[in-house]
Coordinates of C-alpha atoms and ligand atoms in Angstrom, one line a residue:
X337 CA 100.7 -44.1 139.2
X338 CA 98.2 -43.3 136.7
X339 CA 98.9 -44.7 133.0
X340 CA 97.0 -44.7 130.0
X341 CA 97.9 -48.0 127.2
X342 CA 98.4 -46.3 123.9
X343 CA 99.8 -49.9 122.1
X344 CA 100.1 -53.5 121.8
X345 CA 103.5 -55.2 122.9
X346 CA 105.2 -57.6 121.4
X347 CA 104.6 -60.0 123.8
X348 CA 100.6 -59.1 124.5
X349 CA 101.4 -56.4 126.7
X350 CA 99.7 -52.7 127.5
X351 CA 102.0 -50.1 127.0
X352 CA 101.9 -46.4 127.8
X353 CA 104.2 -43.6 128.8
X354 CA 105.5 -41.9 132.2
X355 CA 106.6 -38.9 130.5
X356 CA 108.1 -40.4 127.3
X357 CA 109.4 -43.4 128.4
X358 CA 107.3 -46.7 127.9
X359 CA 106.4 -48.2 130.5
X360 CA 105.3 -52.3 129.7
X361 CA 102.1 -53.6 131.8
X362 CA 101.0 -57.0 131.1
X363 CA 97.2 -57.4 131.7
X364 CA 96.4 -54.1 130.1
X365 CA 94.9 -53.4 127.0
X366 CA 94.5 -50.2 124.4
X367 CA 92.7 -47.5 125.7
X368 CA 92.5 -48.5 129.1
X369 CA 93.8 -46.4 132.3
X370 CA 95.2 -48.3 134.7
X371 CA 96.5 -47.4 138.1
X372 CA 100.1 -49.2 138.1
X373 CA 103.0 -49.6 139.9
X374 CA 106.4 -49.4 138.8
X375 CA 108.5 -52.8 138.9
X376 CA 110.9 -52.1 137.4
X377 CA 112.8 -48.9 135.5
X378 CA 115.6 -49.2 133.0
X379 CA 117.1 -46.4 131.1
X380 CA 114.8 -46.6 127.8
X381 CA 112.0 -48.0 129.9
X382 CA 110.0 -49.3 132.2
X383 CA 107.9 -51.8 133.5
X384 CA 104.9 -52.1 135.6
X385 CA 102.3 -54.3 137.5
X386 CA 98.7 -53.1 137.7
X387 CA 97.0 -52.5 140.5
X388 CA 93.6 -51.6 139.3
X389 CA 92.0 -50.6 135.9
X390 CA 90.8 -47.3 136.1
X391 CA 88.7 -47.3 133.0
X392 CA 88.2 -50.6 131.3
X393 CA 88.8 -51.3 127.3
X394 CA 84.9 -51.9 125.9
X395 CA 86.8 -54.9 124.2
X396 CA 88.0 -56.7 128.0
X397 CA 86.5 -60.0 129.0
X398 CA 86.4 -62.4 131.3
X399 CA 89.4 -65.1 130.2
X400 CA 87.9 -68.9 129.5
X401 CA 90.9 -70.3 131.6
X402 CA 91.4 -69.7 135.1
X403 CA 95.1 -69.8 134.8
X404 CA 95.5 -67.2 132.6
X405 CA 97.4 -64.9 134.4
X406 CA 99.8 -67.1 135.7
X407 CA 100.6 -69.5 132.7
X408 CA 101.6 -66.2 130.6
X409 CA 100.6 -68.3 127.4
X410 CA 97.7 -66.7 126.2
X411 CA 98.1 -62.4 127.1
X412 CA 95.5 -62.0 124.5
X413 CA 92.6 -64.2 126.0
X414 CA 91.4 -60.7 128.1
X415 CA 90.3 -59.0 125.2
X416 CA 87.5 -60.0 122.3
X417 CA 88.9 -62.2 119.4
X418 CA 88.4 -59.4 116.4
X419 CA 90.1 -57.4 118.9
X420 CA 92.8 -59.8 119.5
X421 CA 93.6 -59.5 115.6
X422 CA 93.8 -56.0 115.5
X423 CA 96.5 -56.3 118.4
X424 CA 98.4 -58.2 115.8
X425 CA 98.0 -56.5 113.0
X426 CA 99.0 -53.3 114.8
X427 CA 102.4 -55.1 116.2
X428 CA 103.0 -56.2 112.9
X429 CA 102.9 -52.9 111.3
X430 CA 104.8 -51.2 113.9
X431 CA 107.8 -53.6 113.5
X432 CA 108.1 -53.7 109.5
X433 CA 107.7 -49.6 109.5
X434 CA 110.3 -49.1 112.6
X435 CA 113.0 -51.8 110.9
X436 CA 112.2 -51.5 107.2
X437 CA 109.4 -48.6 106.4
X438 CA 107.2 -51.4 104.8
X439 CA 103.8 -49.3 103.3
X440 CA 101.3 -50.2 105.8
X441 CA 98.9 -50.5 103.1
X442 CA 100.6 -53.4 102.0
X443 CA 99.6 -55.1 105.2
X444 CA 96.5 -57.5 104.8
X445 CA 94.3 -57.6 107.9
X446 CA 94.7 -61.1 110.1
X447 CA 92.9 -64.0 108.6
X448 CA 91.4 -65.3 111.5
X449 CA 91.5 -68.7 113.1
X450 CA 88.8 -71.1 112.4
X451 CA 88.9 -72.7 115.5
X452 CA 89.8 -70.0 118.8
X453 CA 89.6 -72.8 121.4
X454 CA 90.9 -76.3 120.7
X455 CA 93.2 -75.2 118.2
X456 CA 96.9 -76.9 118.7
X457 CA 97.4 -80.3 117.5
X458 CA 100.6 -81.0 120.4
X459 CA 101.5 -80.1 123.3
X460 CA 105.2 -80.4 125.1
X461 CA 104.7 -80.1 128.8
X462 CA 107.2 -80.2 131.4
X463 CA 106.3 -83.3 134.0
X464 CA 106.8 -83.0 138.1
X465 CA 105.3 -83.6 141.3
X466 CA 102.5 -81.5 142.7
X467 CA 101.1 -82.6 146.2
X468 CA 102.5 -86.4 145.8
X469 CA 100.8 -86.4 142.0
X470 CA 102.9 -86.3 138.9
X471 CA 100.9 -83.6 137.0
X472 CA 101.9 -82.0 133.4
X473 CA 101.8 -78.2 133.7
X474 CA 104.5 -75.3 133.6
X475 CA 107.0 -74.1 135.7
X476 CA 106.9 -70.3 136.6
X477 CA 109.7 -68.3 134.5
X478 CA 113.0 -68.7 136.3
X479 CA 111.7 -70.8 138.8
X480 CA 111.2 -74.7 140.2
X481 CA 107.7 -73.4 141.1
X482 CA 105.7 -76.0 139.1
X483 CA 102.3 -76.0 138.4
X484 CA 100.0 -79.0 137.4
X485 CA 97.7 -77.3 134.4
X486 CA 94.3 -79.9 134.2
X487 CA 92.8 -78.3 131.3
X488 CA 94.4 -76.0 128.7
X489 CA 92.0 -74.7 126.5
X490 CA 94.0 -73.9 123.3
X491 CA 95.1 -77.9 123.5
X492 CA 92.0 -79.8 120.6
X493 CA 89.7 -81.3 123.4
X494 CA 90.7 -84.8 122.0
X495 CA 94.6 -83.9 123.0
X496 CA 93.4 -83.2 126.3
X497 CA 91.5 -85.9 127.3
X498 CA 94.8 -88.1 125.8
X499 CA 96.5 -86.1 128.1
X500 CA 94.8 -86.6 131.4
X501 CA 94.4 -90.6 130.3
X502 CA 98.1 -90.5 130.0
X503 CA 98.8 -88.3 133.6
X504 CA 96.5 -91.5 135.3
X505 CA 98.2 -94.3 133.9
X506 CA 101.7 -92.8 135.0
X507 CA 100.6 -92.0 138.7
X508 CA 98.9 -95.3 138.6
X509 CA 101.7 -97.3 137.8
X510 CA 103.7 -95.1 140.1
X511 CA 106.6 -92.7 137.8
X512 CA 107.9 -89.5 139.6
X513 CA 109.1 -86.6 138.1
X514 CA 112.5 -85.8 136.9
X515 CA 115.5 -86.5 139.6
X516 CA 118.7 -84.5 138.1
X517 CA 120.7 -86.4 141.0
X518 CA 119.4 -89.8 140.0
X519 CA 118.6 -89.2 136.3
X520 CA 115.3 -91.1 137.1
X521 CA 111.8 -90.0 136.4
X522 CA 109.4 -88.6 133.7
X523 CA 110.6 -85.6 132.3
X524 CA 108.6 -84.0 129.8
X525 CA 105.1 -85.4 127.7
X526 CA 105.5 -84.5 124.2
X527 CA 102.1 -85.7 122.5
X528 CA 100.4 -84.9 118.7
X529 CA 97.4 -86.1 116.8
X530 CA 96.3 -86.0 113.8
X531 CA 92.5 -87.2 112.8
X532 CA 92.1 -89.1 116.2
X533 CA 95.1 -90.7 115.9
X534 CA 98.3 -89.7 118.3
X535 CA 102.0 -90.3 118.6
X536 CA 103.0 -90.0 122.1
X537 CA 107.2 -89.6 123.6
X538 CA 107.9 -89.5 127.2
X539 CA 110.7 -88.0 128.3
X540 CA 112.5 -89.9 130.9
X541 CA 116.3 -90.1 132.7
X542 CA 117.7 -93.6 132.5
X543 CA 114.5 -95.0 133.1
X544 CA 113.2 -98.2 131.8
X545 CA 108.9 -98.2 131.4
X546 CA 107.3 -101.0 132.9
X547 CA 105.8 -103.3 129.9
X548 CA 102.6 -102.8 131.9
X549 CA 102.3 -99.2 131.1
X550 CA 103.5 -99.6 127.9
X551 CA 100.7 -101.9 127.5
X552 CA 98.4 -99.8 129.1
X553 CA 99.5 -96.8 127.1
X554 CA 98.9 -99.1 123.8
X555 CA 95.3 -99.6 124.7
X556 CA 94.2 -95.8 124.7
X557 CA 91.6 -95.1 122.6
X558 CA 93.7 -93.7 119.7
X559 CA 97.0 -94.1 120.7
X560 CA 99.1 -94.6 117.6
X561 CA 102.9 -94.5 118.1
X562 CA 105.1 -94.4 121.3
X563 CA 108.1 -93.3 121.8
X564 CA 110.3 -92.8 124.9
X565 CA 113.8 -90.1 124.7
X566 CA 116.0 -90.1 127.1
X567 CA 117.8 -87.2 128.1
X568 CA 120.0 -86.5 131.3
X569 CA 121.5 -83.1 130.0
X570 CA 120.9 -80.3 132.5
X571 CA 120.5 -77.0 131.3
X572 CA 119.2 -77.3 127.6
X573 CA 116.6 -75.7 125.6
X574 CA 115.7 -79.3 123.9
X575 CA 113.0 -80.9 124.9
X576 CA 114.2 -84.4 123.4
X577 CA 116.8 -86.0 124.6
X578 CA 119.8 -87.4 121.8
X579 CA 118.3 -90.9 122.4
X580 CA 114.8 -91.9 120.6
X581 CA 113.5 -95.4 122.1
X582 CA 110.7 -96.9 120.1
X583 CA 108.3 -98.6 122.2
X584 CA 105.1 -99.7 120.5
X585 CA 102.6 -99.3 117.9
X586 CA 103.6 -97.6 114.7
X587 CA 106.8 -95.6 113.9
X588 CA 105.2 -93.0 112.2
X589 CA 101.9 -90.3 112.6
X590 CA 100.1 -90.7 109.5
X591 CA 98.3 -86.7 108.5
X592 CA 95.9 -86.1 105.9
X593 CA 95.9 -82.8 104.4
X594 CA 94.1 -81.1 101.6
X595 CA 94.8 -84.2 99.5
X596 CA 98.1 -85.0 100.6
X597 CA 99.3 -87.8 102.6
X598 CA 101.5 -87.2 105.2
X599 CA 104.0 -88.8 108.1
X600 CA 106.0 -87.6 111.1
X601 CA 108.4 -88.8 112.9
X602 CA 108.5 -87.5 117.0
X603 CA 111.5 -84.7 116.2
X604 CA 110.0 -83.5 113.4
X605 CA 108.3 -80.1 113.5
X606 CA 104.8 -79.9 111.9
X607 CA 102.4 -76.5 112.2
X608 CA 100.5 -76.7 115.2
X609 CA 96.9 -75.6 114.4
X610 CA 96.2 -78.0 111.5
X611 CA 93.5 -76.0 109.8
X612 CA 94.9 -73.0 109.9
X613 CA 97.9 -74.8 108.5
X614 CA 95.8 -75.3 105.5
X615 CA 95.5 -71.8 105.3
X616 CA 98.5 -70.8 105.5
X617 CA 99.9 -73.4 103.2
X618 CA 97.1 -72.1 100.6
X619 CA 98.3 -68.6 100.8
X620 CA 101.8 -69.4 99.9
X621 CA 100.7 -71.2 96.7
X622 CA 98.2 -68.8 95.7
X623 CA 101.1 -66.2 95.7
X624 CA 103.4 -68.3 93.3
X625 CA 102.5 -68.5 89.9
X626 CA 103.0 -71.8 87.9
X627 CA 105.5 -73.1 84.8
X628 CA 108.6 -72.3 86.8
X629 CA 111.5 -74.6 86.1
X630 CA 113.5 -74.4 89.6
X631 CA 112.1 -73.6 93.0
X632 CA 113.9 -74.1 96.2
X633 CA 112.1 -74.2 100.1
X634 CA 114.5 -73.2 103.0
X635 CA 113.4 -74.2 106.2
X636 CA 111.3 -77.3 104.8
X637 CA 110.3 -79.4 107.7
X638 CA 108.5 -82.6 106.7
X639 CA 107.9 -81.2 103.1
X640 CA 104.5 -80.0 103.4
X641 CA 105.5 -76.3 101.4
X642 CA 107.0 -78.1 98.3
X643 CA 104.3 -81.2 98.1
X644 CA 101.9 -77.8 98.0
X645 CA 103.4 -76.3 95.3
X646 CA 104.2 -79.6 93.2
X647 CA 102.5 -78.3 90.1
X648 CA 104.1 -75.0 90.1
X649 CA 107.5 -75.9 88.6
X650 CA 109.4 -79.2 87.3
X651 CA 112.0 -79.3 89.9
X652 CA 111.4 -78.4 93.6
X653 CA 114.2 -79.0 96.4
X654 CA 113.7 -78.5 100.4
X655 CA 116.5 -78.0 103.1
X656 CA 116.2 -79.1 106.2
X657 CA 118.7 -79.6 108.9
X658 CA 116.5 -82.2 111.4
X659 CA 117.3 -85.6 109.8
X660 CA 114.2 -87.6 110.8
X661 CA 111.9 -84.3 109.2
X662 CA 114.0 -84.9 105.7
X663 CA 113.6 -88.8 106.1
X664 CA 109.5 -87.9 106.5
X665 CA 110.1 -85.7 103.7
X666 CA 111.1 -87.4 101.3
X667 CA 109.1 -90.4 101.6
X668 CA 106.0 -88.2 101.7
X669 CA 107.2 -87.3 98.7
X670 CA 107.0 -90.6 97.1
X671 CA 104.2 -91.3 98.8
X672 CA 102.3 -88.8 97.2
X673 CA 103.7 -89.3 93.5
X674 CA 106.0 -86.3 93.1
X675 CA 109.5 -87.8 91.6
X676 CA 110.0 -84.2 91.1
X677 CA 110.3 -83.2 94.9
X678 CA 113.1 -84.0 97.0
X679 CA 114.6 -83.2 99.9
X680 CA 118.1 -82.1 101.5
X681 CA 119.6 -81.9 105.0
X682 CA 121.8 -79.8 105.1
X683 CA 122.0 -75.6 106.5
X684 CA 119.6 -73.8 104.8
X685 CA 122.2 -71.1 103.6
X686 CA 124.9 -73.9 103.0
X687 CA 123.1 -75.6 100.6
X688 CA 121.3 -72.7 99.2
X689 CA 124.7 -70.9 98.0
X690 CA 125.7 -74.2 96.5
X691 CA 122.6 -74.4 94.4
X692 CA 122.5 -70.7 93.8
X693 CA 125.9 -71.0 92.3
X694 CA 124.5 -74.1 90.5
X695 CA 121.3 -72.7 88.5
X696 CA 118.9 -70.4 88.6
X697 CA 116.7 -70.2 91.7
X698 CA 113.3 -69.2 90.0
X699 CA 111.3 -68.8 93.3
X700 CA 112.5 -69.3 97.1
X701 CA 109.9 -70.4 99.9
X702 CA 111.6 -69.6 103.4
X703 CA 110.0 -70.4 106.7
X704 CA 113.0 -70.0 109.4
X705 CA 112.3 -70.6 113.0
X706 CA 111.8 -67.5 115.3
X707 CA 115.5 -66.5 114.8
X708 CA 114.9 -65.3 110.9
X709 CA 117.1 -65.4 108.2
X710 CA 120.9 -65.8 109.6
X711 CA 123.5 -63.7 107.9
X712 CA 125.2 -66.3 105.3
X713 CA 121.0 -66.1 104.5
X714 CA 120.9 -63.0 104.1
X715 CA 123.5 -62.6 102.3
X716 CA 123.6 -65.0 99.4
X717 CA 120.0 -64.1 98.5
X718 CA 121.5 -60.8 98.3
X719 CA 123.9 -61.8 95.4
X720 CA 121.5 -64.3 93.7
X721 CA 119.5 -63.9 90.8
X722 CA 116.1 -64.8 92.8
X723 CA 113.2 -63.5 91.1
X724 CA 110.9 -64.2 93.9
X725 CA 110.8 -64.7 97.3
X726 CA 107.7 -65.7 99.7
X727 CA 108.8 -65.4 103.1
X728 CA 106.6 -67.4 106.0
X729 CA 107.7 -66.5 109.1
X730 CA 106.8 -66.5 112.9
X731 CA 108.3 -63.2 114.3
X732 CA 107.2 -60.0 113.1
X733 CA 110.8 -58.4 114.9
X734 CA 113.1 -60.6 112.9
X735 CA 110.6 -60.5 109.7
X736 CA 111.1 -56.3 110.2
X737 CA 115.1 -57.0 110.7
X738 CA 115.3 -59.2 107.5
X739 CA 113.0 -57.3 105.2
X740 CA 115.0 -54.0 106.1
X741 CA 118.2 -55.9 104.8
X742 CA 116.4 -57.3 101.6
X743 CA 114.7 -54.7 100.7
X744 CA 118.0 -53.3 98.9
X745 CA 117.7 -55.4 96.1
X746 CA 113.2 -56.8 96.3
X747 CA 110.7 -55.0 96.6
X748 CA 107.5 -56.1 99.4
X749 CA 104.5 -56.5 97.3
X750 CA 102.4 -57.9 99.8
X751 CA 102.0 -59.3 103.9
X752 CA 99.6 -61.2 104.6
X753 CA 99.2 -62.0 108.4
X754 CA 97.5 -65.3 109.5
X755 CA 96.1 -65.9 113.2
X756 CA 97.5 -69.7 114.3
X757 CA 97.7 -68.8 117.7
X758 CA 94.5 -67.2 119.4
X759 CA 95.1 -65.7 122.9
X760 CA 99.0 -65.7 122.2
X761 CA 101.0 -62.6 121.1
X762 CA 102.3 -64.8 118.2
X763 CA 101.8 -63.6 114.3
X764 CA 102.0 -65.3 111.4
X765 CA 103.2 -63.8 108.0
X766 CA 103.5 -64.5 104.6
X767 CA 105.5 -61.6 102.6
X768 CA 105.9 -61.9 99.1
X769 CA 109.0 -60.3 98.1
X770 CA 109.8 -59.5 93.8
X771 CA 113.4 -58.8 92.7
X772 CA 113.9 -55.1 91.8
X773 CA 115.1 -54.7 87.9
X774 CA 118.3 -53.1 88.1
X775 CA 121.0 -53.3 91.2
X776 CA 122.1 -49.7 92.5
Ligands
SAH790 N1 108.0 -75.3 106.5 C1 107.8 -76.3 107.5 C2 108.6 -76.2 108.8 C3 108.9 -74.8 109.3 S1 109.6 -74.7 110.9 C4 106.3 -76.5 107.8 O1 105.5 -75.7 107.4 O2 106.0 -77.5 108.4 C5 111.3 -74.4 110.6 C6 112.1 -75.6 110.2 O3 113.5 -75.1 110.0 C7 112.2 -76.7 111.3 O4 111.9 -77.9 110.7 C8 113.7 -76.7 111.7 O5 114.2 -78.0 112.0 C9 114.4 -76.1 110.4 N2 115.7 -75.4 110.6 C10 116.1 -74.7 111.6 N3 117.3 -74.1 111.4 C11 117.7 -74.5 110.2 C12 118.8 -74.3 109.3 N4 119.8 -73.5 109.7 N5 118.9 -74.9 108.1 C13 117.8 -75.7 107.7 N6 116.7 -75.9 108.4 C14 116.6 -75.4 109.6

């Protein structure tokens, strides 16, 4: 069946129409005509597999990583970067017109990445055997098809290398994969760096490391901080397990950033392409104004937002419900002379009505995970007396869902979309958001 891709997915795919329902073909891109077969049909639509292009987008290219078609990480890597930000821009404007008629020409085109290769500063890989090897890689959705990936090109080269020095050690010293019957074997390899330096958890059953590898591990060129989690729970969307095993080195990743200095601990979330972190965090202060009294950050992390935006007003507080990210948080805070800044875990919309209630919120920074802004969010920003919001978020379908909710009582003045993912479908946003003068 012949199909010509009039849009960009969501998720990086081609889509077109049989008739007038959409039909979803990943490996297609805009413009193209594709010969496809149907997988798949659903009431409101459909989805399909190519089986050859027809006419090809002026815009294709030959993907840098071999795997690309099976990982399913990087959709995008087919088509020309500018190309690849136009994609994301256009999903981006399709989901905040269809949930909340946001003015296109509000929308900013993508600041681009600075880096498109060698971007992500972590990687958290499943571990298991691949022809008698224990290899990091992926296993295929709903499947215990694994596959060992020996080079992923979105990983910083460094990263990499610490990766495949890591892989050797544990097949030299003889680890297996994960055993759900025996709770015994390497689980997951969870490793970040920073500036050459990298913090390093393995995620194991009950398993003790040999001192051996642990030494071993401790005389990689770089190697900084390691950690060991165990965790024996089956079916779970966490990578870490509840216990955190300090093995060697130092506790903490130390990150210098624009000026700031900075430490993680293992849990804690940090951006993932660091210069493009610096981007984004300059975006969200450029958008604030300063000589505010009160401004609050949902969503805070290890406190990198507030440090940001220390000079912009004499009291800043973060929320945070990860404990070790508010421990970092804090402490950064110290460490980089703001007495002003402090941190709070807590739920972000728990502690948020509290402090509403309190005093008056001057300007709120929220950067939820891909979920958005829960309803309890929602809705005591609602009655508040907010002036400002700036909004960060990772999800242009949530973002579109939110806005349409709090656009009742703020107006969107601007979106400004940021590339930290090249190849990926993901988008990042920044949406400034005023209060409107008078409530209906
Ligand atoms: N702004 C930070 C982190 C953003 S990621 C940065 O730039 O680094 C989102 C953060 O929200 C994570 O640290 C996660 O632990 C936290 N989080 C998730 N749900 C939460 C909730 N209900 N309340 C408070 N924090 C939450």
């Amino acid at each position: 069946m012949k199909v010509v891709i009039k849009k960009t997915g969501i998720n990086g795919e081609g889509i077109g129409y049989i008739d007038r329902l959409p039909v979803f073909v990943a490996g297609a891109l805009v413009d193209e005509e594709v010969d496809i077969r149907v997988v798949e049909r659903k009431k409101r639509y459909a989805i399909g597999e190519v089986n050859r292009i027809i006419k090809k987008s002026k815009d294709r290219i030959q993907p840098k990583c071999r795997m690309q078609h099976i990982c399913g990480g990087c959709p995008l890597m087919i088509a020309r970067y500018p190309r690849q930000l136009e994609y994301k821009k256009d999903v981006l404007k399709q989901s905040l017109i269809k949930y909340a008629q946001v003015n296109p020409r509000k929308i900013q085109n993508v600041l681009p990445s600075a880096d498109i290769f060698g971007y992500r500063n972590q990687f958290k890989m499943p571990c298991a055997m691949e022809e008698n090897r224990l290899g990091s890689g992926l296993f295929m959705p709903n499947s215990n098809y694994f596959i060992d990936i020996r080079r992923c090109f979105v990983h910083e080269d460094e990263l990499e290398k610490m990766r495949a020095r890591i892989m050797d050690i544990l097949n030299a010293d003889g680890y297996l994969g994960y055993d759900h019957h025996q709770k015994s074997g390497i689980r997951n390899l969870v490793v970040r760096g920073f500036d050459n330096r990298y913090q390093c958890t393995i995620i194991t059953g009950e398993d003790e490391l040999l001192p051996q590898t642990i030494d071993k591990l401790m005389r990689l060129p770089g190697m900084y901080s390691l950690w060991q989690s165990i965790h024996t729970i089956k079916k779970t969307p966490e990578i870490f397990g509840p216990k955190m095993i300090f093995l060697a080195g130092e506790k903490l990743l130390p990150l210098h950033l624009d000026g700031l200095d900075l430490e993680i601990s293992p849990r804690s979330f940090f951006q993932l392409n660091t210069k493009q972190a610096i981007q984004l965090y300059r975006t969200i202060a450029s958008m604030i104004s300063g000589n505010h009294e009160f401004i609050v950050e949902a969503y805070s992390g290890i406190g990198a937002i507030s440090l940001y935006l220390k000079d912009k007003a004499k009291e800043i507080i973060g929320i945070e419900s990860i404990k070790d990210a508010v421990v970092n948080a804090n402490r950064n805070a110290k460490k980089n002379g703001c007495a002003h800044v402090s941190f709070v875990c807590d739920d972000a919309a728990n502690k948020l009505v509290y402090l509403s209630k309190k005093r008056t919120i001057d300007v709120l920074v929220v950067d939820p995970p891909r979920s958005g802004l829960d309803d309890a969010m929602l809705e005591c920003i609602l009655r508040s007396k907010i002036k400002e919001i700036v909004y960060v978020s990772c999800n242009a379908a949530t973002l579109g869902k939110n806005l349409a909710v709090l656009q009742s009582c703020y107006h969107v003045e601007k979106v400004v979309p940021i590339d930290m993912f090249p190849h990926t479908p993901h988008v990042e946003t920044v949406t400034l958001l005023r209060r409107k003068e008078r409530r209906k």
